[in-house]
Short mmCIF file of C-alpha atoms in Angstrom, two decimals:
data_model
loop_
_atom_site.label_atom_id
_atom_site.label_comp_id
_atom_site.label_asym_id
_atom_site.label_seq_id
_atom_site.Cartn_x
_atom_site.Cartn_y
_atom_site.Cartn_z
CA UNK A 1 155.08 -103.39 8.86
CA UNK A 2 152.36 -103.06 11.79
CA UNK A 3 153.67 -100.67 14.42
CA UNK A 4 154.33 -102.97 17.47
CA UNK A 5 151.96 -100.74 20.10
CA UNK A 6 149.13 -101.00 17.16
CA UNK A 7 147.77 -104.08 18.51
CA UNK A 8 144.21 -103.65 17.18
CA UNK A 9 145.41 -104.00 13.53
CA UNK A 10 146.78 -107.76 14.76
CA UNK A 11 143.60 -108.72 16.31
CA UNK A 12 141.92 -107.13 13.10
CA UNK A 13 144.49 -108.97 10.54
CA UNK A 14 144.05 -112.60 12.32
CA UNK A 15 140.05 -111.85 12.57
CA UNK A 16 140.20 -111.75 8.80
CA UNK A 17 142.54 -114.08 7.78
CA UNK A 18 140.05 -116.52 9.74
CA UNK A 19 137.17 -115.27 8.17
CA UNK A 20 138.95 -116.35 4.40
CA UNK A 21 140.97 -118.98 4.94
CA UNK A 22 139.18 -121.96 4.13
CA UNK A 23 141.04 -125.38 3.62
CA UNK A 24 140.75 -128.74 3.28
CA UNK A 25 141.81 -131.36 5.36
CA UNK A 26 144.51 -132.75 2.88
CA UNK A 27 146.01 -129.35 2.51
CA UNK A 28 146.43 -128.76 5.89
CA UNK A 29 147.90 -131.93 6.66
CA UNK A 30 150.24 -130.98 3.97
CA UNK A 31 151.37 -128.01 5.64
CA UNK A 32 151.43 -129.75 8.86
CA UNK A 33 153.49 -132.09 7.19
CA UNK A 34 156.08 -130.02 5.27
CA UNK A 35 156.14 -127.74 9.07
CA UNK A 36 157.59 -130.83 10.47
CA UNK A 37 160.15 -131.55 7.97
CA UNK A 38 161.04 -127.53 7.97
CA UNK A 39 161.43 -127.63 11.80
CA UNK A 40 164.16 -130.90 11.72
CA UNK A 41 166.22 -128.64 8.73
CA UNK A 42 166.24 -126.12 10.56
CA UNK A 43 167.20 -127.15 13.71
CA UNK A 44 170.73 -125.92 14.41
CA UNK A 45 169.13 -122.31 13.56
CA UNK A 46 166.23 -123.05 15.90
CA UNK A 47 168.99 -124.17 18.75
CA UNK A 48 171.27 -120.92 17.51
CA UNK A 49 168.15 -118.31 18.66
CA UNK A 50 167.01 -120.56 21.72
CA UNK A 51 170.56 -120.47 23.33
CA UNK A 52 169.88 -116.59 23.47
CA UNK A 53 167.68 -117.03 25.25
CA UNK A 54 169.00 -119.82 27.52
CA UNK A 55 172.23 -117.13 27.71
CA UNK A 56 170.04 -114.49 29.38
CA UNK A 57 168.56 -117.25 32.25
CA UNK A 58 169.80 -118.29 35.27
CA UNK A 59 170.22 -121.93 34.70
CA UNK A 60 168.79 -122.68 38.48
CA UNK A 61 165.60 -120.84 37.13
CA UNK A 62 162.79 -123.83 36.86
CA UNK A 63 161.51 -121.94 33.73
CA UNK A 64 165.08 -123.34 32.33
CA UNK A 65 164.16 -126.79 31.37
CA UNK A 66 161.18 -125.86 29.76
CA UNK A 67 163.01 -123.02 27.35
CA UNK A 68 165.67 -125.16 26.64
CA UNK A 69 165.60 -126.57 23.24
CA UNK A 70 167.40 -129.65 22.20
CA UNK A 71 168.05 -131.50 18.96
CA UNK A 72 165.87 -134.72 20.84
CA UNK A 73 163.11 -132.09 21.58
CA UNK A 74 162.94 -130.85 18.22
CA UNK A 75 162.45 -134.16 16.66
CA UNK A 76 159.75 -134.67 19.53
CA UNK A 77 157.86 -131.55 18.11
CA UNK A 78 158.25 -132.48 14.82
CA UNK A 79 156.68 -136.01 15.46
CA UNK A 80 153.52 -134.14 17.49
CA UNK A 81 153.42 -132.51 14.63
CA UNK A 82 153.29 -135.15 12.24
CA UNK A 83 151.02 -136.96 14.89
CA UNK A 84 148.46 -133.55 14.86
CA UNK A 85 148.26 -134.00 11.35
CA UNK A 86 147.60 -137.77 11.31
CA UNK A 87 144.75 -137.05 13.34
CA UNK A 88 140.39 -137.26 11.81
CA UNK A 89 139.48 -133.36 11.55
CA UNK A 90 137.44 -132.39 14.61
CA UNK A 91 134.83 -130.24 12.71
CA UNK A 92 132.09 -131.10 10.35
CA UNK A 93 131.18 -133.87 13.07
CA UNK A 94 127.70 -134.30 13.40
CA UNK A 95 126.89 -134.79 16.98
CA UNK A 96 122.86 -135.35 16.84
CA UNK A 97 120.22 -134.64 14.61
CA UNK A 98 116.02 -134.81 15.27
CA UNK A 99 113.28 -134.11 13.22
CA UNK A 100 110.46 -131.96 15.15
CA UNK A 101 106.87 -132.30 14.32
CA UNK A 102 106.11 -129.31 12.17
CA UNK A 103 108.87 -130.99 10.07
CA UNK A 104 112.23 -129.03 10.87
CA UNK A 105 115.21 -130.73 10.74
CA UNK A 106 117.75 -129.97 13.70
CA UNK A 107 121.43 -130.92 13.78
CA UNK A 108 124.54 -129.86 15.61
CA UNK A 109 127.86 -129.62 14.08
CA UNK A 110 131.12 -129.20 15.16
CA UNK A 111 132.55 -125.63 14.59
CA UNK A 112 136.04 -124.06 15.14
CA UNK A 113 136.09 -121.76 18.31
CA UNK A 114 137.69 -118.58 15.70
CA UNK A 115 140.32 -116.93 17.26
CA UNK A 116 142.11 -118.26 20.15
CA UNK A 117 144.81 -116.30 21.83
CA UNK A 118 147.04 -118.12 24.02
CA UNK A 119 149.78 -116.36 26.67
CA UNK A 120 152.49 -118.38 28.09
CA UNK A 121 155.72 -118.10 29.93
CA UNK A 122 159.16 -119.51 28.48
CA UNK A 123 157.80 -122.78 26.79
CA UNK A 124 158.84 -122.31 22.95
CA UNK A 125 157.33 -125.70 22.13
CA UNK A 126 153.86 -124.77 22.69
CA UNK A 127 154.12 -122.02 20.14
CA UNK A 128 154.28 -124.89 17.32
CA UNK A 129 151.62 -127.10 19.45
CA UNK A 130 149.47 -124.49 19.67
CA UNK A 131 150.04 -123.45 15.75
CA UNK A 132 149.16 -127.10 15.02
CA UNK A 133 146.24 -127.93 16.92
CA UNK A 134 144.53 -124.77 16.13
CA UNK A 135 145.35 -124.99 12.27
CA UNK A 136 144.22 -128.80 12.33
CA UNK A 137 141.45 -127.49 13.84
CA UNK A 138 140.08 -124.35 11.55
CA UNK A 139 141.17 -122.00 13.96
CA UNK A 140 143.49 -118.76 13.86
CA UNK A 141 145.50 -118.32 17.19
CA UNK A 142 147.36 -115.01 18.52
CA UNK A 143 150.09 -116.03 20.84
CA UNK A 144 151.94 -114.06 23.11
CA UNK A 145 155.14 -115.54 24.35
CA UNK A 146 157.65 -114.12 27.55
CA UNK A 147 160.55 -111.87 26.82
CA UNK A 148 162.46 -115.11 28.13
CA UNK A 149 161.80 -117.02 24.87
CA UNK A 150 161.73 -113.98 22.45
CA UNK A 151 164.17 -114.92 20.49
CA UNK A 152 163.11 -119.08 20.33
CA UNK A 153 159.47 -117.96 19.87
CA UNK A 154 160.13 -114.88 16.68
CA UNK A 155 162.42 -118.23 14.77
CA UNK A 156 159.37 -120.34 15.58
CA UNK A 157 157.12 -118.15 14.37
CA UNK A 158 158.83 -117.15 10.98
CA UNK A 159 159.55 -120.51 10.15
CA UNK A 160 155.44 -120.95 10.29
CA UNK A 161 155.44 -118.28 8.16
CA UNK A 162 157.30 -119.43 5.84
CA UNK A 163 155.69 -122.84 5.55
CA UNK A 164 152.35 -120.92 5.13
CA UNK A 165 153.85 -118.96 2.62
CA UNK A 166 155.14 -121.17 0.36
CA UNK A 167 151.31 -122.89 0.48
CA UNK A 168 149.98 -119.38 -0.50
CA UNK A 169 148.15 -119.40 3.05
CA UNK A 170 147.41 -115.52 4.73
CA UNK A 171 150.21 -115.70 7.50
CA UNK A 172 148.05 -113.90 10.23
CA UNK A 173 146.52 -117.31 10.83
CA UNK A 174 149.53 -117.56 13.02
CA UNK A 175 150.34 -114.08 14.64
CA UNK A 176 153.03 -113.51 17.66
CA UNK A 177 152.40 -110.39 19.48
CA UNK A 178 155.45 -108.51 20.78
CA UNK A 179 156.74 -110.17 24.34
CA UNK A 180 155.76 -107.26 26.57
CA UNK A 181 153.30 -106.49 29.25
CA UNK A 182 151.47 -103.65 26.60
CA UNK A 183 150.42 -106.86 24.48
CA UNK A 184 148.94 -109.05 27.24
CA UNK A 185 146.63 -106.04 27.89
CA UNK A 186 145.85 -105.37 24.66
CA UNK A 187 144.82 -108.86 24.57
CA UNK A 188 142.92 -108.87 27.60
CA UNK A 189 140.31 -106.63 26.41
CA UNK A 190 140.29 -108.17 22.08
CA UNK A 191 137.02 -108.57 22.85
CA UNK A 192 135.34 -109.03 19.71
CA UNK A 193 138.67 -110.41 18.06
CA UNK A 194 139.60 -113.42 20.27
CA UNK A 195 136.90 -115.80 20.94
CA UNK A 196 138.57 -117.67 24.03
CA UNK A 197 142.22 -117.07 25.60
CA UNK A 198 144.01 -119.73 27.30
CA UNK A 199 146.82 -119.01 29.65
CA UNK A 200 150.19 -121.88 30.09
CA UNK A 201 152.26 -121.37 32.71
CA UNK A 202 152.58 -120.31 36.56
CA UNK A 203 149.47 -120.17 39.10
CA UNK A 204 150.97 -116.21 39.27
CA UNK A 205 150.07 -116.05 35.44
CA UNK A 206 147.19 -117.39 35.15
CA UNK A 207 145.83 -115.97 38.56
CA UNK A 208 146.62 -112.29 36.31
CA UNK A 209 144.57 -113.46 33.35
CA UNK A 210 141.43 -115.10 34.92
CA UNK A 211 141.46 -111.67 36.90
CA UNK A 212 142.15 -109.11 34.11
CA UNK A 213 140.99 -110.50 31.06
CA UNK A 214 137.59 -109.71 29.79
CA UNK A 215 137.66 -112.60 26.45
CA UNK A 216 136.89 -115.91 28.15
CA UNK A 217 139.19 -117.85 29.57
CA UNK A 218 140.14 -121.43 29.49
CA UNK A 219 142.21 -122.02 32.52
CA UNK A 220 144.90 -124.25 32.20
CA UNK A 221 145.88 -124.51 36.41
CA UNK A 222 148.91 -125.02 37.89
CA UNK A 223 150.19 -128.88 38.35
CA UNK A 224 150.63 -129.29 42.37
CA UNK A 225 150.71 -133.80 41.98
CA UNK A 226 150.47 -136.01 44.93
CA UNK A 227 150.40 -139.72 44.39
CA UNK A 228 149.08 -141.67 47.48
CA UNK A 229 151.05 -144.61 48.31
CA UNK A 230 148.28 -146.72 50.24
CA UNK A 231 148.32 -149.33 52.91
CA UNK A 232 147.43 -152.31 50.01
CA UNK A 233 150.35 -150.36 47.75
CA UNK A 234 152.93 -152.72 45.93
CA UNK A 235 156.24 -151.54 46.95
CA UNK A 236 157.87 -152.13 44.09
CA UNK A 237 155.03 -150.32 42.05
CA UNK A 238 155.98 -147.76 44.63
CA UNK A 239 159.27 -146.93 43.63
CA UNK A 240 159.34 -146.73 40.10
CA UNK A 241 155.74 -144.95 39.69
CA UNK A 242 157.15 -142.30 42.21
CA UNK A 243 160.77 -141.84 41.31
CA UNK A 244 159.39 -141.37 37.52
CA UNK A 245 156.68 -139.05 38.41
CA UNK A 246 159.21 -137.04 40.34
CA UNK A 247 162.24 -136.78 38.26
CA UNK A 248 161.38 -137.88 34.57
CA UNK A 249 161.08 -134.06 33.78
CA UNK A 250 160.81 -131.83 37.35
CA UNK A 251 159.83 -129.24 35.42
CA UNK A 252 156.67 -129.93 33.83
CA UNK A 253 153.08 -129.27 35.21
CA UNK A 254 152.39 -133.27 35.63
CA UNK A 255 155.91 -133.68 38.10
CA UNK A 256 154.60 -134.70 41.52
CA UNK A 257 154.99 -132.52 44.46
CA UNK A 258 153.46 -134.26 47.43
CA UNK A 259 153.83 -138.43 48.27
CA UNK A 260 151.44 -138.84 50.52
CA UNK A 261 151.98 -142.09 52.39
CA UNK A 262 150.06 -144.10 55.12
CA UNK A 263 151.03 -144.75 58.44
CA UNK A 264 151.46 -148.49 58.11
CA UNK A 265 153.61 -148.10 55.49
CA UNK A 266 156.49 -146.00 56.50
CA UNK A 267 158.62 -149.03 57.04
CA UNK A 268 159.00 -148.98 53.59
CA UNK A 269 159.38 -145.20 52.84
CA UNK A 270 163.39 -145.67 53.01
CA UNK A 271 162.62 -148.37 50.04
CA UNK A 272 161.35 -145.51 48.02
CA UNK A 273 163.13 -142.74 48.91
CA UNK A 274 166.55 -144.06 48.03
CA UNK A 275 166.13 -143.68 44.38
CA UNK A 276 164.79 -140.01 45.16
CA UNK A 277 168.03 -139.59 47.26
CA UNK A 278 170.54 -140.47 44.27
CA UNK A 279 168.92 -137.99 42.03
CA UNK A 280 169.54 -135.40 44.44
CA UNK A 281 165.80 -134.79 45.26
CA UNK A 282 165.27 -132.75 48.17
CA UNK A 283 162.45 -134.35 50.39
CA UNK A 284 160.34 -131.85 52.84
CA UNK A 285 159.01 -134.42 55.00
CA UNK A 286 156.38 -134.27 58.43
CA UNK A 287 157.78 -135.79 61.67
CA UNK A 288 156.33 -139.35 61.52
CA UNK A 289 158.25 -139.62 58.12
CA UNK A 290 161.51 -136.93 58.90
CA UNK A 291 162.44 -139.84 61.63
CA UNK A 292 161.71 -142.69 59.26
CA UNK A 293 164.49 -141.21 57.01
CA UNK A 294 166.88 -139.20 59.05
CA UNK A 295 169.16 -142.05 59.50
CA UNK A 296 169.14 -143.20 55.87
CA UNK A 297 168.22 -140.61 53.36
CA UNK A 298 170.94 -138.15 52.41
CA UNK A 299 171.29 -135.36 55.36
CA UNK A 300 172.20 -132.39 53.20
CA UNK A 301 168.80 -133.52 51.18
CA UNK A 302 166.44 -133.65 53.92
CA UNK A 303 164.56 -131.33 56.01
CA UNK A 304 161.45 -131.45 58.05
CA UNK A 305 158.29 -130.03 56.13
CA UNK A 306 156.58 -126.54 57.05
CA UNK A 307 153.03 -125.83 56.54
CA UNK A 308 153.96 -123.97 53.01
CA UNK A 309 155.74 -127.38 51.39
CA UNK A 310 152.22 -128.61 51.19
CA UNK A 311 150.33 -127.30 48.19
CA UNK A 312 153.49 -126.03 46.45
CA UNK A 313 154.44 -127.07 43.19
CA UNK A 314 157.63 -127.33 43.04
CA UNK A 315 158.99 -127.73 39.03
CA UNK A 316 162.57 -128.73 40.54
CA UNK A 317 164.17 -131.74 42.36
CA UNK A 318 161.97 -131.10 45.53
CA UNK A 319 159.29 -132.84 46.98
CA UNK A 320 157.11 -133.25 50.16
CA UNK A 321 156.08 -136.19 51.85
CA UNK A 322 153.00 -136.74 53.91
CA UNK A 323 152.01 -139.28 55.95
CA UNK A 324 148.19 -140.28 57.38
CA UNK A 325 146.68 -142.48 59.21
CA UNK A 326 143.34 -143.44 57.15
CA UNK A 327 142.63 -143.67 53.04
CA UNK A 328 140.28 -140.66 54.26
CA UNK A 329 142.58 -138.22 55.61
CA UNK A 330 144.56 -138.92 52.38
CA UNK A 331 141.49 -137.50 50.42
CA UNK A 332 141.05 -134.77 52.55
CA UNK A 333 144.70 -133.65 52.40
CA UNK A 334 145.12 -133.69 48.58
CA UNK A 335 141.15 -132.14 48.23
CA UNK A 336 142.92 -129.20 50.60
CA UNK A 337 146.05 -129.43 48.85
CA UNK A 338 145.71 -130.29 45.24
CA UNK A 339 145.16 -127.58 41.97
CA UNK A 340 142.61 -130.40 40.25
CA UNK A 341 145.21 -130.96 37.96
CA UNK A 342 146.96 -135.42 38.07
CA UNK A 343 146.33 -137.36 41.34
CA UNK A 344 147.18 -141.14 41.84
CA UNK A 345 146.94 -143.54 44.10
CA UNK A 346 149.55 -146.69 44.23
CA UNK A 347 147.43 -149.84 45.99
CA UNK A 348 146.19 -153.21 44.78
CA UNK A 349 143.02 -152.65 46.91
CA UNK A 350 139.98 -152.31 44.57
CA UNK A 351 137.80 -150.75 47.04
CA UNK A 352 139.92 -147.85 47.56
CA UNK A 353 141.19 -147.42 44.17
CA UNK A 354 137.94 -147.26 42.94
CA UNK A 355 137.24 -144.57 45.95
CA UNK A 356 140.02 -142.81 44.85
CA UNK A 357 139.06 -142.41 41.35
CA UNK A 358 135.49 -141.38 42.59
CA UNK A 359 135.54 -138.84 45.23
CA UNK A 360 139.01 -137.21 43.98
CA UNK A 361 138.21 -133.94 42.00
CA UNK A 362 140.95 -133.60 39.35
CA UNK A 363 140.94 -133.72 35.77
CA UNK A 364 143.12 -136.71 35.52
CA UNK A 365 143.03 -139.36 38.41
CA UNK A 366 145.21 -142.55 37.96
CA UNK A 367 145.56 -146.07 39.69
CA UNK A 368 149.44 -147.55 39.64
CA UNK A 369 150.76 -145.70 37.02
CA UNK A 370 152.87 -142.14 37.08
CA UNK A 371 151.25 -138.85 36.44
CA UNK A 372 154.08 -138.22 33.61
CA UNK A 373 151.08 -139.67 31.60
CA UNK A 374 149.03 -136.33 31.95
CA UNK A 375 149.76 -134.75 28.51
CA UNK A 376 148.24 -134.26 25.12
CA UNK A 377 150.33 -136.89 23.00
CA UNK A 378 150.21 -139.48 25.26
CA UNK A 379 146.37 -139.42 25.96
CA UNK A 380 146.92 -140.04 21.86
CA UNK A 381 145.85 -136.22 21.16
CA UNK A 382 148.52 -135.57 19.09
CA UNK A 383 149.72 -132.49 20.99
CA UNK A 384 148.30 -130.27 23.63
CA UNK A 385 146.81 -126.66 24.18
CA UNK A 386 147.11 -127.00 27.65
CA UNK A 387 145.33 -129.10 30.94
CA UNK A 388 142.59 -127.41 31.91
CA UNK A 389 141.55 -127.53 35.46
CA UNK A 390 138.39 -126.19 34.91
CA UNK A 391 135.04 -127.79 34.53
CA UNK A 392 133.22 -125.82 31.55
CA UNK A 393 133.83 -126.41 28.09
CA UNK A 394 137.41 -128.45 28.91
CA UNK A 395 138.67 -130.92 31.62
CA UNK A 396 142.37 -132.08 31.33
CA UNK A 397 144.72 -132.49 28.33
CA UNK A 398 143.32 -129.93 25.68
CA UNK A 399 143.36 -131.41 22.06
CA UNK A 400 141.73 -130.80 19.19
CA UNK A 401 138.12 -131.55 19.75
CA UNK A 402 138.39 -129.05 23.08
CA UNK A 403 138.98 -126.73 20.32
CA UNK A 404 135.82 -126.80 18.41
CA UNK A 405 132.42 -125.59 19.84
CA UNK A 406 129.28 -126.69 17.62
CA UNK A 407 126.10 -124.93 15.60
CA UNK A 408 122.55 -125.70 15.46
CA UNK A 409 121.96 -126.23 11.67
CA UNK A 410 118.32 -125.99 10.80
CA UNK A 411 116.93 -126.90 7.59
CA UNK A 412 113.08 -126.28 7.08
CA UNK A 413 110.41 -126.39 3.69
CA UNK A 414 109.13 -122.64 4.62
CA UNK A 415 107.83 -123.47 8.03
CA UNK A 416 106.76 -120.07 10.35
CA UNK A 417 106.09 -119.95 13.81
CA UNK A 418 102.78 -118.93 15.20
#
């Protein structure tokens, strides 16, 4: 048994079982497969471990949602899981090839990154997304979960295990570090071990990582949504594309935070806000739209917005609401406001839709539909790593091709260079 303050003997341990693990696609969609059907029979057990850690929460905590683990969710992972495996292998991919005059032949291939380590908050599901897209993928990962989803993440992890097991595969592929603050510095400086770390959760977390860590870092930013309800919106487009963005899942990184509405169009901000107002969302709204909706949107659920509402993100039933007075001071509020993460725009104007999709900087930009999109499985990635926010190497939704890098693979006849 590795001592848990021995850290360098886990780094070590996944290094090699990287180094001689070598598989072929059809076995690991076998394991991918058989983890799938393991994690449905062994659900009750997997809800058993997760409601210890759901005892020690405060259920008001926004983290709560995204620990909580139901039988609907497990079935969910299981069918990512099922979808990861389903997926063309990312590596082996030739992506050009030349022939240079002295007769070399050049190519680049698609490569695993090696080890990734990934830190995140209380989200047990990404330990098995991240176990399957970096398997699928040739890669080893080193994951270390919060104390808030210790127990959820060590049944996760040992069910893994025993999948891997049983298919005579060196466990460390997969290795959880110990939940405490010791192991995220230990992981910090793997350098040498971990190729690339990725950080999921709050702007606090990954704020620590970018600035501590000395292994690269994939940032996966913070979700602060606005959707922009223009002058040429549909109204009826309006109220469904915001009440789902809001409160399909408030907890999630792709919830919106900020409906940003033009002046013309407050008239029909009461239109929709009252679906908001029977879900019990709280609305932070500036003066133009406070007196809009004082007389018709719930009292107890409505207060007039404060510089700090705007560039918040929220992850409950809370929102803020913004109005302008030109498409143009829309961009400029959600360019001061935003985290480059999911930005729409609800109008049937083509001009400024296809603006909008120019000139906003996020990784995923959207025209009359709901941010709820912005996520691995649904961009048809099978799962997700994360949704980067960053511009190098990775831009949104994180699948498996994000994890792959590529080699020059030169083939000569005994040609030397003068």
């Amino acid at each position: 048994m590795i001592s848990e303050m021995n850290y360098t003997a886990y780094f070590e341990n996944a290094l090699l079982a990287g180094r001689k693990t070598s598989l072929t696609p059809a076995i690991i969609n076998r394991v991918l497969e058989d983890l799938a059907d393991a994690t449905i029979a062994q659900t009750d057990a997997l809800i058993l471990e997760n409601k210890k850690d759901l005892d020690r929460m405060d259920p008001a905590n926004p983290n709560y949602d995204r620990l909580k683990l139901t039988p609907a969710r497990i079935q969910d992972i299981a069918k990512d899981i099922i979808n990861v495996a389903g997926l063309d292998t990312p590596l082996g991919h030739l992506i050009s090839e030349k022939t240079l005059p002295n007769g070399l032949h050049i190519s680049k291939v698609t490569v695993p990154l090696g080890v990734i380590g990934v830190i995140y908050e209380a989200r047990p599901n990404v330990t098995f997304d991240v176990f399957a897209l970096c398997f699928k993928s040739g890669n080893v990962c080193v994951l270390k979960g919060g104390s808030d989803a210790a127990y959820s993440n060590k049944a996760i992890i040992e069910l893994i295990h025993g999948v891997l097991a049983k298919h005579q595969i060196d466990i460390n592929v997969a290795t959880l570090l110990p939940p405490d603050r010791e192991a995220a510095e230990a992981l910090f400086s793997a350098v040498g071990y971990i190729d690339v770390l990725i950080p999921r959760g709050s702007q606090g977390l990954i704020n620590h990582v970018r600035q501590h860590s000395k292994v690269p870092v994939i940032e996966t930013g913070a979700g602060i949504v606005h959707t922009y309800f223009d002058e040429y919106g549909d109204i009826e487009k309006g109220i469904n594309i915001v009440f789902n963005a809001k409160t399909r899942r408030v907890s999630v990184c792709n919830a919106l935070d900020c409906l940003v509405i033009h002046a013309s169009r407050l008239n029909d901000l009461s239109k929709i806000a009252t679906p908001l107002g029977e879900a019990q969302v709280t609305l932070y709204a500036d003066e133009p739209a406070f007196l809009v909706l004082k007389d018709v949107y719930p009292a107890h659920l409505l207060h007039q917005s404060k510089p700090e509402h705007y560039g918040t993100e929220f992850l409950s039933m809370k929102m803020a609401v913004k109005t302008v007075d030109t498409f143009d001071l829309a961009l400029d509020h959600i360019a001061t406001h935003g985290s480059k993460h999911s930005e729409a725009i609800i109008s049937e104007d083509s001009a400024h839709c296809e603006a909008f999709l120019n000139k906003v900087d996020a990784a995923a930009v959207y025209v009359n539909a709901s941010t709820a999109f912005t996520d691995g499985a649904q961009f048809g990635l099978g799962a997700e790593i994360g949704i980067s926010t960053q511009k190098l190497h990775a831009r949104g939704p994180m699948g498996l091709q994000e994890l792959t890098s590529y080699k020059w693979v030169v083939k000569g006849t005994g040609q030397v260079r003068n």
